[in-house]
Amino acid sequence: MSLDFDARFPRFRLGPHDRATIDGRAFRVVQQMEESFVLIPADGGAVAETFTFAHLNALSAAGRVRHRVEHFLPPSMRAPAVSGGAATSVSRLPPEGKARLDVRNALVEGFIELWRAGWVKKTEASIGSLMPEICEAARAYLRQTADLAEADREARARSGEGRRRRGGTIQATIDPVHPRTLLAWTRRREKGGKPGLADDFAGRGNRMGYFKVEETALLASVVRKSWLNINRPPKTRVLEDVRIAFAAANAERKAAGLPPLRVPARHAVRAAIKAIQPFHADVARFGPQEAVKRHRPVGPGLEVSRPLERVVIDECRIDLITEMASAGLLALFTPEELVAFGLDDKKARWCLCAAIDCRTRVILGMRLVRNPDTSTAKNVLRMILSDKGGISDATGALTRWTQYGLPELLVADNGSAFKSIRFTDACNDLGVTLERTITGAPAMRGTIERFFGTFGSGLLSRLPGLTFSDVLTRGDHPSEARACLGPEDLCFAMVRWVTDIYHNSPHDGLGGRTPLQQWEADHREGNFPVRGIPDAPARRRAFGLRTTRQATREGINCMGVRYHGADLAESVVRNGSRAIDIRWDEEDIGAIEAYFDGARREIPAIQPGLVGLHTQVWIAARRALKAQGPRAGSTEEAVVFKAIEDIKAMGAHRSLQFGLIDKTWTEKELSHLEASLFANFRITPTVPTTKACDDGHGRAITPQAPDTGAPAGLGVPTPSVRGGGPLRFEE
């Protein structure tokens, strides 16, 4: 019997300078052995512990490991590609600071959009003349990328049905800023990403360099005029031109009675030349065509040395209508199914959003959706971080879909889903560098584009018949009972094709290896991903829904679950009941993150059995309880968890539609479910049915009194049975 690959190799690299926090305990690496890591406490304790790769992988997949790469190195010595962490988080900002950050980012996006279109230049004069157009482009960007719940709330506020929430509305207008400020913001975002625009990143004090303003301006002007020349003068000529220009300027200043300017030395001139963008310099010195050649990837393209170093995410339309109409399958659908699947309108299409690892060509995530939005992109990103073995097991796949990890670089196009505030914030919270390609240049996403081509020719041609006569054998799937192509059939075919065919087909770009062979070979040879996946609180901040709930003495109630903790109780006693911001994660309702008293804290559910439970299972269990008939008063824990176990036993949590068809959770939908499904729903502890007898012999059975409708304390006889004694009643 061959060993399970996942149990023999680690899923991420643990270096000697890394810190791994496991269940709240910080460790550092002492030694890596053949099938385990030896770790010691990071606080200097001498007791070492051994964690096998299988155990560490299981803890990481459960979100119980927080990995910080090169944590014990000074910040100046850390590699830029792996320096993500708390400093990049924007979800920790208060609502007002987050709103200011989004406005600044929108202004930069609007300016870049007009600059790329050739309408504005990167000069103060040009920006000042087109500032109204830049503000309008920023306003359009905010509307395009706003959350669904936020846009709905704003529309109701404008119609008079609701009130605007401070710090969370889409601004009606964006005030213009000084051109110099906008240029500074643009440079800060290029250097530090979106978090670089936050108020906490803005320095204070004197920012002037060694040279004065007049000296810097003259130096930059002469260097650009002399260096950016088609005659391609050497740096020595540029140095001479600078000295001549400063000599002439000093002669004029002397005649005017002004102090002379300091003449830059050779190193200052070289630094000014180096500050010019290389591509712009090559365009001016060699011409546009030569500049494009110099900066275009050559040979096999971008070199990727390890898994998850570069992951590409993109969307494509699936033409189900043409494929099914040519096979005569549309007649098998009912009118309601045609409307549900979007097949009643020939212009309607399903969309597949997928992510691929450029090193191994392994598919790390995919979602099927009618209209891609912010939720789709975020859910695909979440699949990249998750073990998808449960989805492949639900199809009976021969190969498990267990590839996952944290990307170092995520490449996307300029689609609205990938430019949205929620998606970009999630990338920043996870420490993932997001890079958007140039519009109209699909070659920069060639890996995923080739996959979509293979997907169309390799899978869609199989859909009309759905015979599954080769590797995609159905097994126990009831194909005869379902005569049409439903959503679960499509998900079934997608998973089986990706896991059993695509991942096991030789690839030219991998030297004849299959994607699965390349993934396993990299891990076997020690070429691990650089970072481990984020822990559960970090994923909740990145993917959770941001909303508000009332904090009372009984805690916070959300979707029928009550959350409470010592910090929250102390805050309510001190400040009273009030609405606070929370982060709610649909994939784990066992805890939420609440923002109060100037800090974010994790608040657990009252019932510990809800840890790791998905919202879909929780809703199904509640509906099952409701179908049993109305209950008077509260529902006991034992009854609730029995319903949850029954739902899990039926396999509802493994449904393919549940795993692949995108589901958008909004504040409006949460409020609707709470009002319709969880109104007056309350869980109470289960009352023990037995207890030890006072005389130490046997156990006393105390059944609950029947529901006679009589108030307590009216003398209703209660039966009492003692072990070894006769049945008797006590008043």
XYZ file of C-alpha atoms in Angstrom:
731
model
C 0.000 0.000 0.000
C 1.395 3.409 -0.967
C 1.568 6.104 1.655
C -0.754 9.079 1.409
C 1.207 11.915 -0.164
C -0.399 14.552 2.055
C 0.847 12.780 5.196
C 4.462 12.491 4.101
C 5.319 16.036 3.040
C 4.740 19.454 4.604
C 2.437 21.888 2.865
C 4.607 24.951 3.496
C 8.194 25.799 4.315
C 9.251 26.411 7.923
C 12.569 28.227 7.975
C 14.944 28.813 10.902
C 13.784 32.435 11.234
C 10.027 31.724 10.961
C 7.525 31.789 13.811
C 4.672 29.257 13.929
C 1.917 29.942 16.464
C -0.024 26.722 17.138
C -3.166 27.053 19.262
C -1.827 30.288 20.728
C 1.676 28.934 21.499
C 4.590 30.457 19.543
C 7.359 28.163 18.252
C 10.497 28.395 16.140
C 12.241 25.658 14.161
C 15.182 23.719 15.559
C 15.475 20.948 12.979
C 13.598 19.447 10.045
C 13.641 15.652 10.039
C 12.506 13.181 7.396
C 8.821 13.312 8.287
C 8.556 15.945 11.025
C 9.643 19.331 12.382
C 11.301 19.789 15.784
C 10.080 23.050 17.360
C 10.955 24.897 20.559
C 8.985 27.674 22.303
C 9.741 31.097 20.841
C 10.059 32.634 24.319
C 13.262 30.699 24.954
C 11.912 27.566 26.602
C 14.159 24.532 26.394
C 11.472 21.854 25.953
C 11.313 20.815 22.279
C 8.261 19.271 20.626
C 8.026 17.171 17.466
C 5.220 17.754 14.966
C 4.823 15.275 12.140
C 4.018 16.659 8.697
C 0.587 15.000 8.805
C -0.263 16.566 12.181
C 1.009 20.003 11.155
C -0.898 19.836 7.850
C -4.114 18.946 9.691
C -3.653 21.823 12.165
C -2.937 24.243 9.317
C -6.001 23.142 7.340
C -8.134 23.654 10.478
C -6.900 27.250 10.802
C -5.036 26.596 14.051
C -1.575 27.625 12.781
C -0.435 31.205 12.264
C 2.741 31.337 10.188
C 4.984 34.429 10.106
C 7.836 34.143 7.623
C 11.232 35.552 8.725
C 9.621 36.929 11.890
C 12.873 36.764 13.882
C 14.866 38.715 11.270
C 15.114 42.529 11.372
C 12.553 44.178 9.056
C 15.302 45.455 6.762
C 16.520 41.897 6.114
C 13.120 40.358 5.290
C 12.320 39.442 1.703
C 9.713 41.818 0.189
C 7.712 38.927 -1.320
C 7.025 37.367 2.073
C 6.792 40.416 4.321
C 2.970 40.451 4.422
C 1.229 40.459 7.750
C -0.588 42.697 10.145
C 0.954 45.807 8.596
C -0.938 45.142 5.351
C -4.347 44.700 6.996
C -6.995 47.278 6.193
C -9.876 45.495 7.950
C -8.432 46.574 11.306
C -9.158 50.214 10.455
C -12.228 51.832 12.055
C -15.127 52.558 9.663
C -14.229 56.248 9.252
C -10.586 55.492 8.460
C -11.614 52.729 6.054
C -13.946 55.142 4.221
C -11.159 57.740 3.832
C -8.829 55.022 2.558
C -11.377 53.902 -0.078
C -11.857 57.497 -1.297
C -8.108 58.021 -1.653
C -7.744 54.745 -3.510
C -10.655 55.675 -5.798
C -9.010 59.011 -6.660
C -5.775 57.223 -7.549
C -7.709 54.697 -9.657
C -9.556 57.485 -11.478
C -6.327 59.344 -12.176
C -4.554 56.211 -13.447
C -7.516 55.367 -15.677
C -7.434 58.801 -17.354
C -3.647 58.712 -17.561
C -3.673 55.354 -19.331
C -6.265 56.701 -21.765
C -3.967 59.621 -22.572
C -6.266 62.303 -21.190
C -4.019 63.515 -18.400
C -0.303 63.724 -17.746
C 1.549 63.204 -14.503
C 2.048 66.918 -14.005
C 0.399 69.280 -11.563
C -0.883 71.539 -14.345
C -2.480 68.708 -16.273
C -4.020 67.154 -13.159
C -5.369 70.501 -11.953
C -7.102 71.199 -15.272
C -8.801 67.780 -15.274
C -9.513 67.427 -11.558
C -13.353 67.367 -12.058
C -13.004 64.503 -14.537
C -10.692 62.635 -12.143
C -13.227 63.026 -9.314
C -16.009 61.753 -11.576
C -13.905 58.716 -12.576
C -13.206 58.062 -8.887
C -16.922 58.298 -8.138
C -17.664 55.779 -10.910
C -14.986 53.446 -9.517
C -16.548 53.545 -6.053
C -19.990 52.777 -7.448
C -18.626 49.956 -9.595
C -16.753 48.253 -6.771
C -19.141 48.930 -3.868
C -20.476 46.022 -1.834
C -23.947 44.815 -2.777
C -25.321 45.470 0.703
C -23.761 48.926 0.784
C -25.192 49.858 -2.624
C -28.651 48.635 -1.587
C -28.481 50.628 1.654
C -27.437 53.759 -0.244
C -30.272 53.360 -2.759
C -32.821 53.036 0.055
C -31.316 56.081 1.786
C -31.678 58.194 -1.365
C -35.311 57.083 -1.732
C -36.075 58.042 1.871
C -36.574 54.475 3.147
C -33.544 54.358 5.393
C -30.738 56.365 6.986
C -27.155 56.670 5.813
C -24.647 55.022 8.124
C -21.668 57.131 9.073
C -18.444 55.957 7.465
C -20.167 53.290 5.336
C -21.983 55.138 2.532
C -21.077 55.653 -1.085
C -20.211 59.331 -1.203
C -22.429 61.440 -3.466
C -19.458 63.620 -4.399
C -15.709 63.363 -4.023
C -13.960 66.579 -3.135
C -11.005 67.564 -5.332
C -7.525 67.506 -3.865
C -4.364 69.344 -4.717
C -2.557 67.812 -7.735
C 0.592 67.445 -5.699
C -1.329 65.458 -3.073
C -2.766 63.151 -5.722
C 0.678 62.525 -7.189
C 1.989 61.748 -3.722
C -0.856 59.273 -3.137
C -0.125 57.619 -6.461
C 3.523 57.120 -5.540
C 2.603 55.814 -2.092
C 0.232 53.225 -3.530
C 2.814 52.097 -6.088
C 5.255 51.530 -3.242
C 3.050 50.176 -0.452
C -0.162 49.075 -2.170
C -3.562 50.197 -0.970
C -2.572 50.128 2.759
C 0.034 52.761 1.928
C -2.801 55.282 1.592
C -4.055 54.779 5.154
C -3.739 57.653 7.603
C -1.377 55.668 9.839
C 1.115 55.413 6.978
C 1.284 59.153 6.368
C 4.490 60.526 7.840
C 4.724 63.848 9.577
C 7.454 66.420 9.794
C 10.072 67.619 7.350
C 10.222 65.497 4.219
C 12.718 67.654 2.371
C 15.872 66.008 1.126
C 19.386 67.330 1.144
C 18.761 69.728 -1.745
C 16.415 72.688 -1.664
C 13.384 72.917 -3.893
C 15.094 75.097 -6.512
C 18.132 72.808 -6.619
C 16.023 69.649 -6.931
C 13.843 71.126 -9.658
C 16.816 72.290 -11.721
C 18.630 68.975 -11.293
C 15.592 66.947 -12.377
C 14.923 69.211 -15.359
C 18.488 69.073 -16.701
C 18.849 65.318 -16.128
C 15.620 64.482 -17.962
C 16.423 66.839 -20.844
C 19.962 65.538 -21.247
C 19.490 61.803 -20.489
C 16.179 61.261 -22.305
C 17.693 61.899 -25.711
C 17.620 59.745 -28.834
C 21.350 60.436 -29.260
C 21.889 58.430 -26.029
C 24.559 60.568 -24.328
C 26.684 58.916 -21.603
C 26.319 59.772 -17.922
C 29.485 61.863 -18.038
C 27.814 64.156 -20.584
C 24.789 64.493 -18.299
C 27.089 65.450 -15.415
C 28.692 68.158 -17.573
C 25.270 69.523 -18.573
C 24.225 69.690 -14.925
C 27.351 71.634 -13.948
C 26.905 74.055 -16.855
C 23.253 74.653 -15.970
C 24.038 75.266 -12.288
C 26.879 77.619 -13.204
C 24.548 79.691 -15.402
C 21.859 79.745 -12.712
C 24.339 80.845 -10.046
C 25.573 83.681 -12.292
C 22.023 84.980 -12.604
C 21.404 84.637 -8.873
C 24.620 86.491 -8.074
C 23.539 89.382 -10.282
C 20.203 89.419 -8.486
C 21.846 89.360 -5.052
C 20.637 85.820 -4.184
C 22.690 83.070 -2.520
C 24.171 80.482 -4.920
C 22.725 76.996 -5.445
C 24.686 73.956 -4.323
C 26.052 72.040 -7.298
C 25.151 68.302 -7.219
C 28.034 65.843 -7.170
C 28.407 62.818 -9.430
C 26.509 60.431 -7.126
C 23.548 62.829 -6.952
C 23.362 62.992 -10.753
C 23.542 59.208 -11.021
C 20.749 58.883 -8.431
C 18.569 61.291 -10.423
C 19.153 59.232 -13.590
C 18.331 56.012 -11.759
C 15.071 57.521 -10.480
C 13.695 57.770 -14.011
C 11.411 54.865 -14.871
C 13.465 52.420 -16.998
C 10.739 51.889 -19.594
C 10.254 55.626 -20.123
C 14.000 56.080 -20.407
C 14.274 53.312 -23.014
C 11.393 54.790 -25.028
C 13.174 58.150 -25.198
C 16.646 56.718 -25.867
C 15.872 53.698 -28.089
C 12.357 54.247 -29.433
C 9.030 52.598 -28.520
C 9.542 49.325 -30.395
C 12.960 48.665 -28.920
C 11.684 49.573 -25.437
C 8.860 47.039 -25.734
C 11.353 44.367 -26.809
C 13.628 45.119 -23.886
C 10.835 44.867 -21.289
C 8.790 42.025 -22.772
C 9.231 38.524 -21.258
C 11.264 36.272 -23.533
C 11.721 32.537 -23.892
C 9.149 30.451 -22.015
C 7.754 33.565 -20.301
C 7.833 34.432 -16.639
C 10.060 32.087 -14.664
C 8.301 30.655 -11.610
C 10.459 28.592 -9.284
C 8.020 27.202 -6.686
C 4.326 26.435 -6.195
C 2.082 29.390 -5.343
C 4.755 31.920 -6.293
C 2.410 33.201 -9.010
C -1.312 32.372 -9.227
C -3.568 33.718 -11.989
C -7.318 34.214 -11.522
C -9.735 34.995 -14.351
C -13.259 34.488 -15.684
C -14.707 32.933 -18.839
C -18.202 32.450 -20.208
C -19.580 28.919 -20.686
C -21.805 28.637 -23.753
C -24.198 26.010 -22.420
C -27.073 27.100 -24.642
C -25.327 26.339 -27.931
C -24.016 22.995 -26.728
C -27.359 21.868 -25.318
C -29.518 23.181 -28.158
C -27.426 21.300 -30.727
C -28.045 18.074 -28.785
C -31.779 18.709 -28.305
C -31.499 18.828 -24.503
C -33.381 22.090 -23.993
C -36.677 20.254 -24.434
C -35.918 18.212 -21.304
C -36.099 21.264 -19.029
C -39.216 22.668 -17.419
C -39.921 26.404 -17.888
C -38.956 26.995 -14.254
C -35.602 25.225 -14.737
C -34.888 27.228 -17.893
C -35.412 30.444 -15.953
C -33.314 29.214 -12.969
C -30.387 28.183 -15.184
C -30.582 31.258 -17.401
C -31.384 29.184 -20.485
C -34.597 30.994 -21.390
C -32.638 33.890 -22.893
C -30.061 33.115 -25.562
C -27.949 36.029 -24.366
C -27.659 34.627 -20.853
C -24.491 32.706 -19.987
C -22.951 31.015 -17.009
C -19.526 32.224 -15.961
C -16.626 30.156 -14.619
C -14.150 31.925 -12.338
C -10.984 29.862 -11.826
C -7.471 30.181 -10.375
C -4.387 28.300 -11.608
C -0.880 27.901 -10.190
C 1.632 29.002 -12.847
C 4.376 26.686 -11.595
C 2.451 23.388 -11.623
C -0.672 24.268 -13.728
C -2.814 22.888 -10.876
C -6.321 24.358 -10.578
C -6.560 25.781 -7.054
C -10.155 27.006 -7.127
C -13.175 27.545 -9.353
C -16.715 28.837 -8.961
C -19.759 28.753 -11.245
C -21.931 31.879 -11.251
C -24.473 33.643 -13.435
C -23.109 37.158 -12.919
C -19.597 37.391 -11.445
C -19.218 39.904 -8.634
C -17.120 40.583 -5.570
C -18.359 37.442 -3.815
C -17.224 35.213 -6.685
C -13.648 36.478 -6.661
C -13.425 36.259 -2.861
C -14.816 32.724 -2.792
C -12.311 31.545 -5.407
C -9.548 33.111 -3.306
C -10.909 31.219 -0.304
C -10.848 27.953 -2.284
C -7.169 28.596 -3.043
C -6.547 28.492 0.722
C -8.747 25.432 1.365
C -8.435 21.667 1.017
C -11.083 20.653 -1.532
C -10.922 16.924 -0.840
C -14.532 16.876 0.357
C -15.728 18.208 -3.004
C -13.789 15.608 -5.001
C -14.928 12.841 -2.622
C -18.551 13.803 -3.270
C -18.082 12.955 -6.962
C -16.240 9.682 -6.343
C -13.169 11.100 -8.072
C -10.166 8.802 -8.418
C -7.798 11.664 -7.468
C -8.402 13.871 -4.431
C -8.406 17.647 -4.883
C -6.110 18.527 -1.981
C -3.883 21.219 -3.461
C -4.073 24.527 -1.584
C -1.893 27.278 -0.110
C -1.334 31.022 0.226
C -0.245 32.719 -3.042
C 2.668 35.121 -3.000
C 1.464 36.970 -6.121
C -2.117 36.914 -7.440
C -2.557 38.145 -11.028
C -5.975 39.280 -12.285
C -7.401 41.368 -15.099
C -9.290 44.654 -14.786
C -12.715 43.072 -14.256
C -14.930 44.780 -11.707
C -14.894 41.705 -9.446
C -11.098 41.904 -9.152
C -11.046 45.692 -8.693
C -13.691 45.692 -5.979
C -12.972 47.033 -2.534
C -13.840 43.789 -0.738
C -11.589 41.646 -2.945
C -8.591 43.996 -2.783
C -9.036 44.355 0.972
C -9.092 40.556 1.354
C -5.808 40.283 -0.550
C -4.243 42.960 1.644
C -5.478 41.306 4.851
C -3.945 37.989 3.770
C -0.637 39.551 2.735
C -1.162 38.568 -0.935
C 0.307 40.896 -3.546
C -2.374 41.650 -6.166
C -1.236 42.564 -9.667
C -3.665 43.640 -12.384
C -2.677 43.163 -16.007
C -2.998 45.665 -18.828
C -6.409 45.859 -20.452
C -6.510 44.113 -23.820
C -3.354 42.045 -23.183
C -4.532 38.468 -22.474
C -1.001 37.209 -23.153
C -0.089 38.387 -19.646
C -2.576 35.787 -18.357
C -1.602 33.124 -20.847
C -1.617 30.248 -18.351
C -5.268 30.648 -17.375
C -6.320 31.562 -20.932
C -4.868 28.275 -22.210
C -6.709 26.404 -19.470
C -10.013 27.973 -20.509
C -9.345 26.877 -24.085
C -8.651 23.327 -22.931
C -11.734 23.470 -20.710
C -13.970 24.420 -23.633
C -12.647 21.747 -25.976
C -12.066 19.029 -23.376
C -15.177 19.272 -21.186
C -17.968 21.142 -22.940
C -17.868 18.654 -25.805
C -18.714 15.955 -23.245
C -21.700 17.712 -21.708
C -24.545 17.115 -24.242
C -24.436 13.294 -23.975
C -23.251 13.060 -20.379
C -22.472 9.343 -20.896
C -19.360 9.439 -18.681
C -17.994 6.336 -20.382
C -14.318 6.868 -19.550
C -12.599 8.236 -16.437
C -15.725 10.222 -15.590
C -17.676 7.024 -14.769
C -20.631 8.012 -12.627
C -20.539 5.196 -10.115
C -23.502 5.601 -7.752
C -24.646 8.912 -9.219
C -28.320 8.468 -10.351
C -27.879 9.290 -14.037
C -30.970 7.387 -15.209
C -33.186 9.168 -12.700
C -32.122 12.585 -14.027
C -32.727 12.963 -17.732
C -31.560 16.579 -18.045
C -28.392 18.518 -17.282
C -28.898 20.172 -13.902
C -26.456 22.350 -11.948
C -25.178 19.438 -9.866
C -24.511 17.440 -13.053
C -22.452 20.301 -14.413
C -20.516 20.647 -11.131
C -20.007 16.878 -11.090
C -18.523 16.948 -14.601
C -16.317 19.954 -13.797
C -14.796 18.386 -10.689
C -14.221 14.988 -12.260
C -12.699 16.514 -15.397
C -10.325 18.781 -13.434
C -9.222 16.203 -10.848
C -9.156 12.997 -12.928
C -8.385 14.248 -16.452
C -6.765 17.691 -16.450
C -4.557 17.162 -13.385
C -3.432 13.782 -14.789
C -2.775 14.827 -18.414
C 0.827 15.499 -19.608
C 1.524 19.193 -20.165
C 3.977 20.601 -22.708
C 4.932 23.468 -20.407
C 5.915 20.991 -17.678
C 8.261 18.918 -19.817
C 5.716 16.125 -20.240
C 4.793 15.928 -16.551
C 1.189 16.149 -15.417
C 0.150 19.033 -13.123
C -0.299 16.578 -10.255
C 3.163 15.053 -10.846
C 4.749 18.516 -10.893
C 2.993 19.513 -7.645
C 4.097 16.339 -5.876
C 7.631 16.506 -7.299
C 8.123 20.065 -6.020
C 7.047 19.086 -2.520
C 9.059 15.870 -2.607
C 12.208 17.794 -3.586
C 11.762 20.364 -0.813
C 10.445 23.121 -3.101
C 7.646 24.071 -0.721
C 5.469 27.195 -0.780
C 7.017 29.992 1.249
C 4.148 30.636 3.676
C 1.514 28.641 5.481
C -2.168 29.505 5.142
C -3.600 32.137 7.511
C -5.234 31.052 10.738
C -8.989 31.142 11.348
C -9.153 34.738 12.753
C -7.164 36.067 9.794
C -9.484 34.304 7.336
C -12.506 35.672 9.169
C -11.170 39.220 8.792
C -10.424 38.685 5.115
C -13.576 36.842 4.008
C -16.177 37.596 6.667
C -19.166 39.870 6.123
C -18.814 43.216 7.859
C -22.086 44.226 9.529
C -23.465 45.607 12.790
C -25.319 43.913 15.651
C -26.651 45.009 19.031
C -24.451 44.146 22.022
C -26.507 43.567 25.179
C -26.049 41.907 28.567
C -26.889 38.597 26.869
C -24.171 39.090 24.253
C -24.527 39.409 20.466
C -27.127 37.466 18.520
C -26.510 36.713 14.834
C -28.362 34.078 12.769
C -29.839 32.493 15.901
C -26.420 32.039 17.547
C -25.541 33.882 20.753
C -21.934 35.090 21.187
C -20.497 36.247 24.502
C -17.213 36.705 26.327
C -15.660 38.366 29.357
C -14.403 41.417 27.417
C -17.800 41.998 25.844
C -19.606 41.625 29.164
C -17.290 44.143 30.829
C -17.764 46.604 27.951
C -21.573 46.330 28.088
C -21.590 46.874 31.847
C -19.379 49.930 31.455
C -20.897 51.483 28.310
C -24.378 49.965 28.077
C -26.090 48.244 25.149
C -25.139 49.598 21.720
C -24.632 48.622 18.089
C -21.082 47.492 17.250
C -19.284 46.381 14.098
C -18.738 42.635 13.700
C -17.170 40.243 11.202
C -19.325 37.184 10.487
C -17.917 34.253 8.510
C -20.391 31.980 6.728
C -17.967 29.037 6.803
C -17.465 29.082 10.599
C -20.286 30.361 12.810
C -18.484 29.196 15.958
C -17.082 32.690 16.557
C -17.284 36.270 15.304
C -14.924 39.223 15.481
C -16.298 42.347 17.143
C -14.901 45.885 17.166
C -15.457 47.731 20.446
C -13.464 49.878 22.853
C -10.991 50.663 20.064
C -9.911 47.057 19.417
C -11.037 43.950 17.538
C -11.678 40.834 19.621
C -12.812 37.308 18.866
C -16.136 36.498 20.559
C -16.974 32.760 20.721
C -20.432 31.232 20.482
C -22.075 30.123 23.724
C -22.338 26.562 22.360
C -18.818 25.198 21.633
C -20.258 22.565 19.282
C -20.775 25.212 16.579
C -17.042 25.687 15.915
C -16.283 25.073 12.244
C -19.966 24.728 11.274
C -21.016 26.146 7.896
C -24.033 28.433 7.652
C -25.716 26.194 5.070
C -25.691 23.267 7.510
C -26.960 25.518 10.307
C -29.843 26.788 8.139
C -30.735 23.249 7.050
C -30.785 22.080 10.682
C -33.007 24.994 11.726
C -35.433 24.261 8.892
C -35.542 20.607 9.909
C -36.419 21.618 13.479
C -39.045 24.037 12.217
C -40.599 21.334 10.027
C -41.172 19.203 13.128
C -43.708 21.742 14.305
C -43.613 24.855 16.496
C -41.927 24.473 19.858
C -43.016 26.244 22.977
C -40.188 28.234 24.504
C -36.545 27.409 23.828
C -34.904 24.442 22.117
C -32.454 22.256 24.038
C -28.862 21.850 22.901
C -29.217 18.093 22.482
C -32.128 18.541 20.046
C -30.254 21.167 18.012
C -27.042 19.187 17.694
C -28.964 16.017 16.891
C -30.513 17.890 13.939
C -27.052 19.082 12.846
C -25.674 15.546 12.915
C -28.656 14.310 10.884
C -28.043 16.985 8.245
C -24.366 16.071 8.046
C -25.230 12.372 7.768
C -27.425 13.123 4.759
C -24.401 14.684 3.045
C -25.932 18.136 2.601
C -22.638 19.751 3.560
C -20.962 17.904 0.690
C -23.381 19.009 -2.011
C -21.602 19.961 -5.213
C -23.854 22.951 -5.732
C -23.032 24.000 -2.170
C -19.300 23.752 -2.952
C -19.020 25.216 -6.458
C -22.052 27.362 -7.292
C -21.397 30.804 -5.892
C -23.514 32.100 -3.020
C -23.497 35.807 -2.154
C -24.114 36.624 1.509
C -25.291 40.178 2.168
C -26.476 42.083 5.213
C -29.960 42.201 3.674
C -30.116 38.406 3.343
C -28.881 37.895 6.908
C -31.600 40.207 8.209
C -34.218 38.350 6.171
C -33.137 34.933 7.499
C -33.036 36.193 11.069
C -36.569 37.587 10.764
C -38.073 34.590 8.953
C -36.143 31.572 10.244
C -34.470 32.466 13.534
C -37.074 34.760 15.102
C -37.706 33.728 18.739
C -35.175 30.904 18.348
C -33.158 30.273 21.495
C -30.930 27.378 22.593
C -30.943 26.287 26.217
C -28.684 23.763 28.001
C -29.940 20.184 28.096
C -31.389 19.200 31.505
C -29.687 16.060 32.926
C -32.091 13.109 33.183
C -30.164 11.206 35.876
C -28.135 11.988 38.970
C -26.390 10.007 41.707
C -28.606 8.978 44.625
C -27.955 10.519 48.024
C -27.392 7.112 49.633
C -24.717 6.216 47.028
C -26.677 3.265 45.594
C -27.751 3.556 41.952
C -28.931 6.714 40.090
C -32.165 8.666 40.365
C -34.191 9.168 37.143
C -36.119 12.428 37.100
C -38.212 12.718 33.943
C -39.389 16.154 32.937
C -42.947 16.974 33.890
C -45.487 16.665 31.066
C -46.607 19.858 29.385
C -50.014 20.138 31.100
C -50.230 23.871 30.778
C -50.334 24.254 34.580
C -47.992 26.843 36.060
C -45.058 25.635 38.097
C -45.560 25.139 41.810
C -49.225 23.986 41.745
C -48.573 20.536 43.195
C -48.470 18.473 40.000
C -47.097 15.056 41.124
C -43.671 14.212 39.737
C -42.607 10.536 39.506
C -39.307 9.605 41.108
C -37.464 6.298 40.702
C -34.454 5.201 42.748
C -32.163 2.431 41.678
C -32.993 -0.790 43.538
C -36.194 0.673 45.057
C -39.885 0.809 44.150
C -41.489 3.501 41.962
C -43.043 6.259 44.103
C -44.364 9.804 43.706
C -43.273 12.810 45.707
C -45.329 15.976 46.191
